[in-house]
Amino acid sequence: MTEGFDRGRHAAPANWADAFPWLPSVVSDEQPDGWPNVALDSTPELREERISAIATSLISRLSNRALGEVLPTLPPSTTIASLSLSTRGQNMVHRAGYRTTGDLDELSPLDMLQWRGMGAGTLDDIIQSLVDRSAQHAARGYARDITDGARRLTPKGSHCGLGQDAPQQTPYAADLRTLADWAAFIGATEEPVLAGPLPPWAPAGAKEALDRLLKLVPRDIEDPSGRRADVATKLTDALEGLDDRQLDILARRMFADYPATLDELGRELGVTRERIRQIESKERAHLSSLIAPGGALADIGASVRHAIGQVMPLDDLLELFPSLGQWVAGVEQPAWRVLDRIDDGYEIENGWCLTPSRTAVRADTQVELQELADQYGVVRLEAITLVKTIHGERQAEVTAAWLDSCGGYVVDGGHVFSRTSSVGDYAAAILSVTGTPLGSQEIVDRFAFERSVGSLRNAMSVDDRFKRIDRDRWALTEWGMDAYAGIRSKIREVVTQSGGTAQLDDLIESITSRYSVSASSVVTYASAPPFETRDGIVRVADTKRGERKTPARTRRLFRRDDAWAYRLRISTEHLRGSGSVAPIAVASLLNLEYGETRLLETPLGPQTIAWTGTQPQFGTIRRFLMEGDMQADTEAFLVIRDDGTFAFEPARHLMDKSLEDALTLVGARAGLQGDKARAALAVAVGLPATTPVTSIIAAYRERGDGEIADLITDIRQELEAGQSSERVEHSAEVDDILSLL
């Protein structure tokens, strides 16, 4: 049963690339010493440096690969206790229930990050220890199969890059000479030969030659080498050298939606799980080399990543690259799936192509919507630029589909509601979009999920954003409507019914014919906020058009005595070393223009903040996370000081105490009370220290920090009067109270 599996085993590997077959595909070709090909028995200093580099590459580039695949020379019988781990690292692995390195075979670095209490520094310590032990066993000749798959699977001298091996002569050489001769004749020897069109007075022969050349398609051009082929064919060719068992292992492990375990395959094929792991690791490394710089499919890999941008429908990608939809023989998968499993630079999931991962793109989507959202969490669908499609007429439809797949967003016509977790937020967003008062039932009817009219009424009755203008008719407070149907209300109603604009004369006639109001009063109200009258046309004034959010109005960004601090939730992408999107206000703080990059000094080296994409971007903060052994789903502050330096500060844990939690969320000093606490909360959003509490609450709510506004509302009396207060518990429904009025 095992015949053929043990062929190719030899003595100890000669260099680092032999011990870690995937290493050349992730280490830059620009490394001056070409160290992956250097012998393993290097000096202790160089060895420590290379162990660290390999661990970093494994965590940041191969974080979703099983350890058994990327560490093929690590014996499964090695005990965890024998590794050179820190006490915390030993405890972490043992607490998770693992005793030998073989127990870790099926785990990836991303899996380990999900362990309770696991931080970036501890993960790095564990991975470095495993890499070090792998190198030790490789140097001592630990048996494994590392046959030269690349030379076996790729024809000698084959170079499959675009544009190579072009025939020296084509049937169209005469046409090219005709155009060149004509250009030389008229003295245009520096002009492109195929620039066209030729002037009317050019000879017919030259025009015909250019026309034939411009109509060339690939099949018209000879391929004497016979190596021109689509992606699926090249992938099939690369797999031709594998036997049926090797193909079966790849198909059921690397390319399967639900991979078989090493034990299952080992039992079926009559070999050890270790042998299965070695074969898979070797072939995976070979396939990864195909898309590495200089690899046979490097061009298509780079082109796909560039075409995707951040998020694109799979159908669009297949329109751009039709050959990706063709079948790859041997593993019985379409070419796009094979490339997806080879290339860690992007992933394809549920019909979406995502760079670098679904988790990262969802986080970027959240940041973009937070930046674009108005005070009610409403975003115009057309303003979202993250989603890419080749069909411009379907942009809104594709963007809406992506937001729906993310969950947590509601698309209503041309608007996105980004805050719908509470009925109050949802109702405020609906009113801001409709622009006219609505009844409770009308609002509930617009909800995308089931809610009761009673719960909505209760929420709006205690929320300062709403005003009841009739027994059961609600408006936004900012509209300035009275508690009865006054002139303003009727003007807004007529303008809305007329499609957003109304003739002033028609407006006067409509209102004065039904109410005892003078024409001059209608004119006065129609010309004052929230309306404007231009050339006899009345509309709702747009006072915020073109306005960019300032730091003081930017969610999660808070002022200190000498700095601005941006509160960030740490994700597994940050632990891997990814950057994160920054609000536009950060660019304003640094006077950063599009296309520019800033380096801010920190104790751990310069921190990059760049604006080279659709939004500014913080560079990686992994070094800070490793120093503090930070975990995912915790919060920290990225601090930009007035002197141009940068700092990283972990946030305190929330205590379920309104005042302390509010101070924690804005990054203020703990333990503040009374006027000092109120001053800190006011200054954090750019207000004077003596600002009334009601104005502070309004400022937080307007900028989108609703959770902080709610906390301050809980302690409003304490901040205003210096005395403790309890949350008021209502014992009666608001409807019951209203019925008595």
PDB file of N, CA and C in Angstrom, residues 35 54 77 86 112 169-170 209 238 269 282 287 294 319 338 358 393 409 466 472 479 551 554 659 691 704 707 718:
ATOM      1  N   TRP A  35      18.594  34.404   1.389  1.00  0.00           N
ATOM      2  CA  TRP A  35      18.785  33.524   2.554  1.00  0.00           C
ATOM      3  C   TRP A  35      17.963  32.248   2.571  1.00  0.00           C
ATOM      4  N   ILE A  54      10.691  33.729   9.590  1.00  0.00           N
ATOM      5  CA  ILE A  54       9.824  32.642   9.121  1.00  0.00           C
ATOM      6  C   ILE A  54       8.517  32.633   9.899  1.00  0.00           C
ATOM      7  N   SER A  77       5.543  13.477  17.343  1.00  0.00           N
ATOM      8  CA  SER A  77       5.682  12.965  18.708  1.00  0.00           C
ATOM      9  C   SER A  77       6.353  13.953  19.654  1.00  0.00           C
ATOM     10  N   SER A  86       7.733  30.229  26.542  1.00  0.00           N
ATOM     11  CA  SER A  86       7.558  30.982  27.772  1.00  0.00           C
ATOM     12  C   SER A  86       6.535  30.255  28.647  1.00  0.00           C
ATOM     13  N   MET A 112      -5.615  29.344  16.494  1.00  0.00           N
ATOM     14  CA  MET A 112      -5.008  29.556  17.807  1.00  0.00           C
ATOM     15  C   MET A 112      -5.338  30.939  18.354  1.00  0.00           C
ATOM     16  N   GLN A 169       8.482  35.419 -36.877  1.00  0.00           N
ATOM     17  CA  GLN A 169       7.828  35.890 -38.083  1.00  0.00           C
ATOM     18  C   GLN A 169       6.332  35.613 -37.988  1.00  0.00           C
ATOM     19  N   THR A 170       5.524  36.525 -38.478  1.00  0.00           N
ATOM     20  CA  THR A 170       4.079  36.332 -38.529  1.00  0.00           C
ATOM     21  C   THR A 170       3.605  36.740 -39.909  1.00  0.00           C
ATOM     22  N   ALA A 209      -3.369  47.922 -44.239  1.00  0.00           N
ATOM     23  CA  ALA A 209      -2.453  47.222 -43.335  1.00  0.00           C
ATOM     24  C   ALA A 209      -2.801  47.513 -41.878  1.00  0.00           C
ATOM     25  N   ALA A 238       0.339  21.607 -14.813  1.00  0.00           N
ATOM     26  CA  ALA A 238       1.171  21.602 -13.607  1.00  0.00           C
ATOM     27  C   ALA A 238       0.884  20.403 -12.719  1.00  0.00           C
ATOM     28  N   LEU A 269      -5.457   5.225   2.631  1.00  0.00           N
ATOM     29  CA  LEU A 269      -4.311   4.976   1.756  1.00  0.00           C
ATOM     30  C   LEU A 269      -3.264   4.076   2.397  1.00  0.00           C
ATOM     31  N   LYS A 282       4.341  19.420   0.434  1.00  0.00           N
ATOM     32  CA  LYS A 282       5.229  19.544  -0.718  1.00  0.00           C
ATOM     33  C   LYS A 282       4.473  20.040  -1.950  1.00  0.00           C
ATOM     34  N   LEU A 287       2.523  24.409  -5.829  1.00  0.00           N
ATOM     35  CA  LEU A 287       1.443  25.199  -6.423  1.00  0.00           C
ATOM     36  C   LEU A 287       1.571  26.668  -6.039  1.00  0.00           C
ATOM     37  N   GLY A 294       7.913  35.543 -10.741  1.00  0.00           N
ATOM     38  CA  GLY A 294       8.683  34.667 -11.595  1.00  0.00           C
ATOM     39  C   GLY A 294       8.023  33.332 -11.861  1.00  0.00           C
ATOM     40  N   GLU A 319     -16.374  37.248 -15.816  1.00  0.00           N
ATOM     41  CA  GLU A 319     -16.536  37.971 -17.084  1.00  0.00           C
ATOM     42  C   GLU A 319     -15.215  38.576 -17.530  1.00  0.00           C
ATOM     43  N   VAL A 338      -9.193  26.816  -7.660  1.00  0.00           N
ATOM     44  CA  VAL A 338      -7.814  26.367  -7.473  1.00  0.00           C
ATOM     45  C   VAL A 338      -6.912  27.550  -7.150  1.00  0.00           C
ATOM     46  N   ARG A 358     -12.660  38.134   4.026  1.00  0.00           N
ATOM     47  CA  ARG A 358     -14.013  38.617   4.308  1.00  0.00           C
ATOM     48  C   ARG A 358     -14.036  39.439   5.595  1.00  0.00           C
ATOM     49  N   GLU A 393     -24.218  50.242 -14.373  1.00  0.00           N
ATOM     50  CA  GLU A 393     -25.659  50.423 -14.178  1.00  0.00           C
ATOM     51  C   GLU A 393     -26.184  49.570 -13.022  1.00  0.00           C
ATOM     52  N   TYR A 409     -27.146  45.907   8.275  1.00  0.00           N
ATOM     53  CA  TYR A 409     -27.505  47.116   7.538  1.00  0.00           C
ATOM     54  C   TYR A 409     -28.852  46.908   6.848  1.00  0.00           C
ATOM     55  N   PHE A 466     -37.078  63.339  19.001  1.00  0.00           N
ATOM     56  CA  PHE A 466     -38.418  63.307  18.419  1.00  0.00           C
ATOM     57  C   PHE A 466     -39.334  64.330  19.092  1.00  0.00           C
ATOM     58  N   ASP A 472     -50.787  61.041  17.525  1.00  0.00           N
ATOM     59  CA  ASP A 472     -49.884  59.953  17.136  1.00  0.00           C
ATOM     60  C   ASP A 472     -49.210  60.297  15.815  1.00  0.00           C
ATOM     61  N   TRP A 479     -36.462  69.716  13.094  1.00  0.00           N
ATOM     62  CA  TRP A 479     -37.287  70.380  12.096  1.00  0.00           C
ATOM     63  C   TRP A 479     -37.931  71.646  12.653  1.00  0.00           C
ATOM     64  N   PRO A 551     -12.808  66.897  13.178  1.00  0.00           N
ATOM     65  CA  PRO A 551     -12.461  65.938  14.241  1.00  0.00           C
ATOM     66  C   PRO A 551     -13.481  65.929  15.370  1.00  0.00           C
ATOM     67  N   THR A 554     -16.440  63.713  14.548  1.00  0.00           N
ATOM     68  CA  THR A 554     -16.121  62.384  14.041  1.00  0.00           C
ATOM     69  C   THR A 554     -16.274  61.332  15.125  1.00  0.00           C
ATOM     70  N   LEU A 659     -20.807  56.410  34.622  1.00  0.00           N
ATOM     71  CA  LEU A 659     -19.794  57.466  34.595  1.00  0.00           C
ATOM     72  C   LEU A 659     -18.428  56.903  34.218  1.00  0.00           C
ATOM     73  N   THR A 691     -19.792  73.545  29.284  1.00  0.00           N
ATOM     74  CA  THR A 691     -20.978  73.270  28.464  1.00  0.00           C
ATOM     75  C   THR A 691     -22.034  72.515  29.280  1.00  0.00           C
ATOM     76  N   GLY A 704     -22.608  60.425  16.344  1.00  0.00           N
ATOM     77  CA  GLY A 704     -22.744  58.984  16.172  1.00  0.00           C
ATOM     78  C   GLY A 704     -22.311  58.154  17.354  1.00  0.00           C
ATOM     79  N   GLU A 707     -23.847  55.343  22.212  1.00  0.00           N
ATOM     80  CA  GLU A 707     -23.701  54.605  23.466  1.00  0.00           C
ATOM     81  C   GLU A 707     -23.167  55.504  24.581  1.00  0.00           C
ATOM     82  N   GLU A 718     -26.505  63.607  38.175  1.00  0.00           N
ATOM     83  CA  GLU A 718     -25.254  63.597  38.939  1.00  0.00           C
ATOM     84  C   GLU A 718     -24.282  64.640  38.408  1.00  0.00           C
TER      85      GLU A 718
END
